[in-house]
PDB file of C-alpha atoms in Angstrom:
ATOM      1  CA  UNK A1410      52.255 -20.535  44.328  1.00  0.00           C
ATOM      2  CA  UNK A1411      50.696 -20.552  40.467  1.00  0.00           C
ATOM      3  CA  UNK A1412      47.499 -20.555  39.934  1.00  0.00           C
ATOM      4  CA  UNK A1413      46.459 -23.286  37.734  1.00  0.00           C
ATOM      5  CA  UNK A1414      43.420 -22.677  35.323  1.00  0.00           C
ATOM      6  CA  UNK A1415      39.916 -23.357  36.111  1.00  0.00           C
ATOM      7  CA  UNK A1416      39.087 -26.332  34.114  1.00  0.00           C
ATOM      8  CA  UNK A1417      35.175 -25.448  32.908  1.00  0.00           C
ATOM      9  CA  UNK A1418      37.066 -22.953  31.353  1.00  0.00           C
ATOM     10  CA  UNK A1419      39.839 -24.676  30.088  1.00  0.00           C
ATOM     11  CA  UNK A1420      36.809 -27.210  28.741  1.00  0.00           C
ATOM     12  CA  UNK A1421      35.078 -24.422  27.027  1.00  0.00           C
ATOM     13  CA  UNK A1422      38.216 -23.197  25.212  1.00  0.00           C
ATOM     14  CA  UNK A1423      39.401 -26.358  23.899  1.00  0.00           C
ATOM     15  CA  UNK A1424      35.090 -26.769  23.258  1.00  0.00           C
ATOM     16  CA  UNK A1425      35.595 -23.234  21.600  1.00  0.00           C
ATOM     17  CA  UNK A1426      38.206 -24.155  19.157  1.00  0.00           C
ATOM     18  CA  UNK A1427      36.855 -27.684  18.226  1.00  0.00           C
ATOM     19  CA  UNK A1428      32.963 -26.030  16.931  1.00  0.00           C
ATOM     20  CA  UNK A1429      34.830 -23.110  15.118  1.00  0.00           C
ATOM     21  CA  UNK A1430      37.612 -25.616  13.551  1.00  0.00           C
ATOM     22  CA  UNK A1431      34.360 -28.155  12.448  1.00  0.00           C
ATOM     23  CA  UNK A1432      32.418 -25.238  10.636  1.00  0.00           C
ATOM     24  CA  UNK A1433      35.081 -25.114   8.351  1.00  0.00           C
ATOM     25  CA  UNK A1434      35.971 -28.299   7.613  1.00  0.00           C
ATOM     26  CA  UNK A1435      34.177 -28.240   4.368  1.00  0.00           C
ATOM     27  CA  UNK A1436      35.781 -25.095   2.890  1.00  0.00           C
ATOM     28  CA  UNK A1437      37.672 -25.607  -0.394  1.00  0.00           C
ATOM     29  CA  UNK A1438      38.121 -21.978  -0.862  1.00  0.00           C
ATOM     30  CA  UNK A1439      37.672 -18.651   0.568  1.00  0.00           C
ATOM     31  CA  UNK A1440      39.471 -15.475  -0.382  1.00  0.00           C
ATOM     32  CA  UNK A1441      37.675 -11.490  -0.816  1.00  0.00           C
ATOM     33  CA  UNK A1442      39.018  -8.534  -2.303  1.00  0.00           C
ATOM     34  CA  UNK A1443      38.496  -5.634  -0.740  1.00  0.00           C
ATOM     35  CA  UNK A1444      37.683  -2.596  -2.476  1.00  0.00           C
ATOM     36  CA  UNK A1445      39.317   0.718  -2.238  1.00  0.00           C
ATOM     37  CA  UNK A1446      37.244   3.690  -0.703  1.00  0.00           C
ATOM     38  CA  UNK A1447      34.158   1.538  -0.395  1.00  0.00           C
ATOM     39  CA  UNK A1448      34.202   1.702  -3.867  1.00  0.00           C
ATOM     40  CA  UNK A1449      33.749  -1.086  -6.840  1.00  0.00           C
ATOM     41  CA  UNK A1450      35.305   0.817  -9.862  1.00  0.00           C
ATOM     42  CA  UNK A1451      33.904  -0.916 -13.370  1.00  0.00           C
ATOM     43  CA  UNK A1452      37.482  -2.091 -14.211  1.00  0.00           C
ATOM     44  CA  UNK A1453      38.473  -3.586 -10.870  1.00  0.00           C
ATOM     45  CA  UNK A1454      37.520  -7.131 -11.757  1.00  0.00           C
ATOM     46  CA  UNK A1455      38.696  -8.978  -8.531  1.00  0.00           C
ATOM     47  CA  UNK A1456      40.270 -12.670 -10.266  1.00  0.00           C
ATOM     48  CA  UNK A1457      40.298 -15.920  -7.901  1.00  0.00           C
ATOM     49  CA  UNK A1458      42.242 -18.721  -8.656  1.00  0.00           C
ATOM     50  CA  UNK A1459      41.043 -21.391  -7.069  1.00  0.00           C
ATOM     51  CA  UNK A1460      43.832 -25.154  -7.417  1.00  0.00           C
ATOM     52  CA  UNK A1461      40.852 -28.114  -8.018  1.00  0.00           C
ATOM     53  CA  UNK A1462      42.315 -31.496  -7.072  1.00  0.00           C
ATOM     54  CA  UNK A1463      38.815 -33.147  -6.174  1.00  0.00           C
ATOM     55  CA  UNK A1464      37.150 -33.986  -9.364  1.00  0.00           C
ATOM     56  CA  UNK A1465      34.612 -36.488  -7.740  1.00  0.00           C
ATOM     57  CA  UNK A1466      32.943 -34.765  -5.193  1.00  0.00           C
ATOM     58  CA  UNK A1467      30.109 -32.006  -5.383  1.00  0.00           C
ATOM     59  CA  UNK A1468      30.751 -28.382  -4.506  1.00  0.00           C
ATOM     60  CA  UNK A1469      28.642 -24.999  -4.089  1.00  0.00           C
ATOM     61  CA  UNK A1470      30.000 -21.954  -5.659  1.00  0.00           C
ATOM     62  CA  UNK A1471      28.890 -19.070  -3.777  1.00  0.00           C
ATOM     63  CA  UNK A1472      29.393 -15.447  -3.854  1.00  0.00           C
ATOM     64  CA  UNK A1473      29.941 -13.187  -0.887  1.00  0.00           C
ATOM     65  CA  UNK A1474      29.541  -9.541  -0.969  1.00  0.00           C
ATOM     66  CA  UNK A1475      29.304  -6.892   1.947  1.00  0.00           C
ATOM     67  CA  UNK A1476      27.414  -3.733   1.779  1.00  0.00           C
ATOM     68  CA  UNK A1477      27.332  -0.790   3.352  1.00  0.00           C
ATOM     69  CA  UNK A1478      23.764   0.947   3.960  1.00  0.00           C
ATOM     70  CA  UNK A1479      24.467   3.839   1.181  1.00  0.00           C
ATOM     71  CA  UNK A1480      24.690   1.119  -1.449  1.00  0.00           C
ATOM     72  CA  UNK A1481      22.017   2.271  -4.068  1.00  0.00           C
ATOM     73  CA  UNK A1482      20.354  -0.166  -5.733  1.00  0.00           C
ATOM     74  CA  UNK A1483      18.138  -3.503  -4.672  1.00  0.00           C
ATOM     75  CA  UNK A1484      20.024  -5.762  -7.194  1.00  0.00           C
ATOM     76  CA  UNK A1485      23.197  -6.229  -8.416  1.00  0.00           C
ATOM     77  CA  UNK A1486      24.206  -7.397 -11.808  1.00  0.00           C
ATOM     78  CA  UNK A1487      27.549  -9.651 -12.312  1.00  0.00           C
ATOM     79  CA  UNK A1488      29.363 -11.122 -15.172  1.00  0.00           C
ATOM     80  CA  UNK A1489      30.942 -14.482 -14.217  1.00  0.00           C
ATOM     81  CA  UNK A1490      33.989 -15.547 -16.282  1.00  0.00           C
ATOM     82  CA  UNK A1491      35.219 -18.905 -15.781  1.00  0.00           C
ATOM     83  CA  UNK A1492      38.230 -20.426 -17.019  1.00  0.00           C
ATOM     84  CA  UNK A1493      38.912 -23.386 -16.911  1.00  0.00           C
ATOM     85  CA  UNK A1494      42.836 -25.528 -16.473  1.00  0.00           C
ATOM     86  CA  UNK A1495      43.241 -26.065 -19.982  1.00  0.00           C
ATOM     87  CA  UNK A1496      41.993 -22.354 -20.980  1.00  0.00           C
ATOM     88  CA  UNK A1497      37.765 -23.006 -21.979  1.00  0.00           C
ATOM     89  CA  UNK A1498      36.189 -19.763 -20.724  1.00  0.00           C
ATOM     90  CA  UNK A1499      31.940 -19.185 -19.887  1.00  0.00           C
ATOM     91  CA  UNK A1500      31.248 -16.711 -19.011  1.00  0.00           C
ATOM     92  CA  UNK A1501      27.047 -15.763 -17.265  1.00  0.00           C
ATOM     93  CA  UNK A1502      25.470 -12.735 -16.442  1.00  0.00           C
ATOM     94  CA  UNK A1503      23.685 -12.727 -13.378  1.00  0.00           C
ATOM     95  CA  UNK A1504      21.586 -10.696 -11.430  1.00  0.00           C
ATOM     96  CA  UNK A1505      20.522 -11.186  -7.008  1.00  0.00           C
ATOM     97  CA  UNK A1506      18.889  -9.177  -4.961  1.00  0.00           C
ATOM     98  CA  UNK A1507      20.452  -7.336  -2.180  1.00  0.00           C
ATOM     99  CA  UNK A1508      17.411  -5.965  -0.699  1.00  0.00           C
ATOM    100  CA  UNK A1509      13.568  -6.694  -0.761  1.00  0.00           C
ATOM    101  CA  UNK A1510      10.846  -4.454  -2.314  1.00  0.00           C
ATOM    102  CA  UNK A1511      10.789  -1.796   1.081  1.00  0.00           C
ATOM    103  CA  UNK A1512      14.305  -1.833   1.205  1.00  0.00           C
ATOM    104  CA  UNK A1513      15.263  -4.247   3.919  1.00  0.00           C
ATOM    105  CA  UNK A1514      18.614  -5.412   3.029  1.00  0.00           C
ATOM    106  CA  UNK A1515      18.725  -9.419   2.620  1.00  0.00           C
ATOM    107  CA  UNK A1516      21.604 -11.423   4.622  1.00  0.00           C
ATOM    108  CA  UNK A1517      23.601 -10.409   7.624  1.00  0.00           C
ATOM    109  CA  UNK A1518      24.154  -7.440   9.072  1.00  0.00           C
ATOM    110  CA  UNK A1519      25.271  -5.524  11.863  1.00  0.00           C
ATOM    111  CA  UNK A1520      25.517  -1.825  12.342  1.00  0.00           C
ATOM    112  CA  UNK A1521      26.186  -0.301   8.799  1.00  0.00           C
ATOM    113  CA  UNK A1522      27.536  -3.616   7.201  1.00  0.00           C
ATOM    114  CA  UNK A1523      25.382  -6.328   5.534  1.00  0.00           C
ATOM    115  CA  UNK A1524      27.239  -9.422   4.158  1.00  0.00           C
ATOM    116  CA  UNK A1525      25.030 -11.583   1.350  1.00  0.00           C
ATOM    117  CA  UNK A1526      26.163 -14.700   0.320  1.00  0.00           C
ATOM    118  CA  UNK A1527      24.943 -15.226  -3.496  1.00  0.00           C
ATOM    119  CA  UNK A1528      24.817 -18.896  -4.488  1.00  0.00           C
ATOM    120  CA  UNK A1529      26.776 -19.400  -7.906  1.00  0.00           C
ATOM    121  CA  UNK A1530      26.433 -22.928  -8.955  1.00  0.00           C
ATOM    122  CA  UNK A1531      25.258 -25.546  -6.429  1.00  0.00           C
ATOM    123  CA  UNK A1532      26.011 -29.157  -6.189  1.00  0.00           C
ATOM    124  CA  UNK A1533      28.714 -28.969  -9.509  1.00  0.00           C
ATOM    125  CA  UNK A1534      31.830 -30.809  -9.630  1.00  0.00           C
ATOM    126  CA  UNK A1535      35.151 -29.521 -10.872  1.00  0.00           C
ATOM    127  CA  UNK A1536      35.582 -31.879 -14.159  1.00  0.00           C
ATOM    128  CA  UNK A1537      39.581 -31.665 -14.505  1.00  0.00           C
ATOM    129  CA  UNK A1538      42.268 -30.810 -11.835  1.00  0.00           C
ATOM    130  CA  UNK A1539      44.181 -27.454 -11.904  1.00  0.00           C
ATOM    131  CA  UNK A1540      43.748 -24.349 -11.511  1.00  0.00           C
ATOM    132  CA  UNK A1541      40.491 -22.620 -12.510  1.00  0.00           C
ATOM    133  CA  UNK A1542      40.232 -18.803 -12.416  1.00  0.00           C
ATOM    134  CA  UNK A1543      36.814 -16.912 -11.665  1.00  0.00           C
ATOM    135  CA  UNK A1544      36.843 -13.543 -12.776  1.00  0.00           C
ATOM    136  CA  UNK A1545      33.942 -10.880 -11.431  1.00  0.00           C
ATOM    137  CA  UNK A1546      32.802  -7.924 -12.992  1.00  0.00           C
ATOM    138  CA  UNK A1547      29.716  -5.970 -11.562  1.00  0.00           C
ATOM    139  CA  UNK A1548      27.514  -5.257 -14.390  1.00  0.00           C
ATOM    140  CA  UNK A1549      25.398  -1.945 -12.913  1.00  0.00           C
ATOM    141  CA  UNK A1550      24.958   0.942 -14.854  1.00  0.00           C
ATOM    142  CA  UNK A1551      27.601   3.279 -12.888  1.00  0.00           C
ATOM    143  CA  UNK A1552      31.119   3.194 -13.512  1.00  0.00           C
ATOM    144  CA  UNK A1553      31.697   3.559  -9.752  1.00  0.00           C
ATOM    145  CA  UNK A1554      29.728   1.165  -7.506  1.00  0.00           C
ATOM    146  CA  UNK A1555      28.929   2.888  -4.228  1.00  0.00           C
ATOM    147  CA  UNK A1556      28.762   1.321  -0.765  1.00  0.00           C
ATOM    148  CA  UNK A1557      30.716  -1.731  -1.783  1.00  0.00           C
ATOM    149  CA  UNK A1558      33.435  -3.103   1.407  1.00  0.00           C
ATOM    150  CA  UNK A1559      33.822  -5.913  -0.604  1.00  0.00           C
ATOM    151  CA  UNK A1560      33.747  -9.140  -2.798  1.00  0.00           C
ATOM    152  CA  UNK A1561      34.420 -12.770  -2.226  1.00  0.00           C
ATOM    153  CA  UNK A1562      34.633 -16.271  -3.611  1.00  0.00           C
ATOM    154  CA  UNK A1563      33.381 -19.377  -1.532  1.00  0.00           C
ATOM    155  CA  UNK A1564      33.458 -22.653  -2.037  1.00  0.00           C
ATOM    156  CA  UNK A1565      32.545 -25.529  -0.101  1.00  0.00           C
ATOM    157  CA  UNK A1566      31.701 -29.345  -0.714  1.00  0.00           C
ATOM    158  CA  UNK A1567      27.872 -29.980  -0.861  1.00  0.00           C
ATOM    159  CA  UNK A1568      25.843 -32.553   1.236  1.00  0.00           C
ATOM    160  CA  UNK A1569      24.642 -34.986  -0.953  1.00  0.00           C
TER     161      UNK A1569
END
């Protein structure tokens, strides 16, 4: 004789799977680079291309990064190149906070990793379709960032 499933939790699987399938729905893009030995060299400049076929809708740009505890600094400094389908580059120097003045870490965290998600540009549209590239440098005053797991790109479409 087979057993057939329980069906409260059959109805909290198929529950499950519908809340974590929604929270994504309004994901263009995600992709991170890790980095090697917890370590973000100077000249590893992680590059995302990201295909753009929406040019009417809004999006947030967003930044992830994850930390371990022996990262050294509060801040972090980044230079943003953007290039664009037909080849236009900006490029913007930017600087966020990773932990307050006593040294609590900002974001989430759990035992010695802290993810921080850094907005970018909020509520922008992509003006042409194609593929636009996003290339990050940190811009700290050590060749060798410590403490760093990672780096990411997000974006999502914006509520208007």
């Amino acid at each position: 004789m087979t057993k057939r499933p329980n069906s409260s939790i059959l109805l909290l699987v198929i529950t499950s799977f519908a809340l974590l399938s929604s929270c994504n729905k309004n994901v263009i893009y995600t992709d991170s680079i890790a980095m090697p030995g917890k370590k973000w060299e100077l000249m590893n400049i992680p590059a995302f291309s990201v295909p753009v076929t929406d040019t009417i809708s809004t999006n947030n740009i967003l930044f992830t990064i994850r930390t371990s505890s022996s990262y050294p600094f509060r801040n972090i400094f980044l230079f943003v190149k953007t290039t664009s389908p037909e080849g236009k580059a900006i490029t913007d120097t930017l600087e966020y906070f990773m932990a307050d003045e006593k040294g609590h870490r900002n974001g989430k965290g759990f035992g010695d990793i802290h993810e921080l998600r850094l907005p970018y540009k909020l509520k922008v549209y992509f003006p042409r379709k194609g593929t636009y590239v996003f290339n990050i440098q940190h811009g700290m005053r050590v060749e060798d960032l410590e403490g760093v797991y990672d780096f990411g790109l997000r974006i999502e479409k914006s509520s208007r």
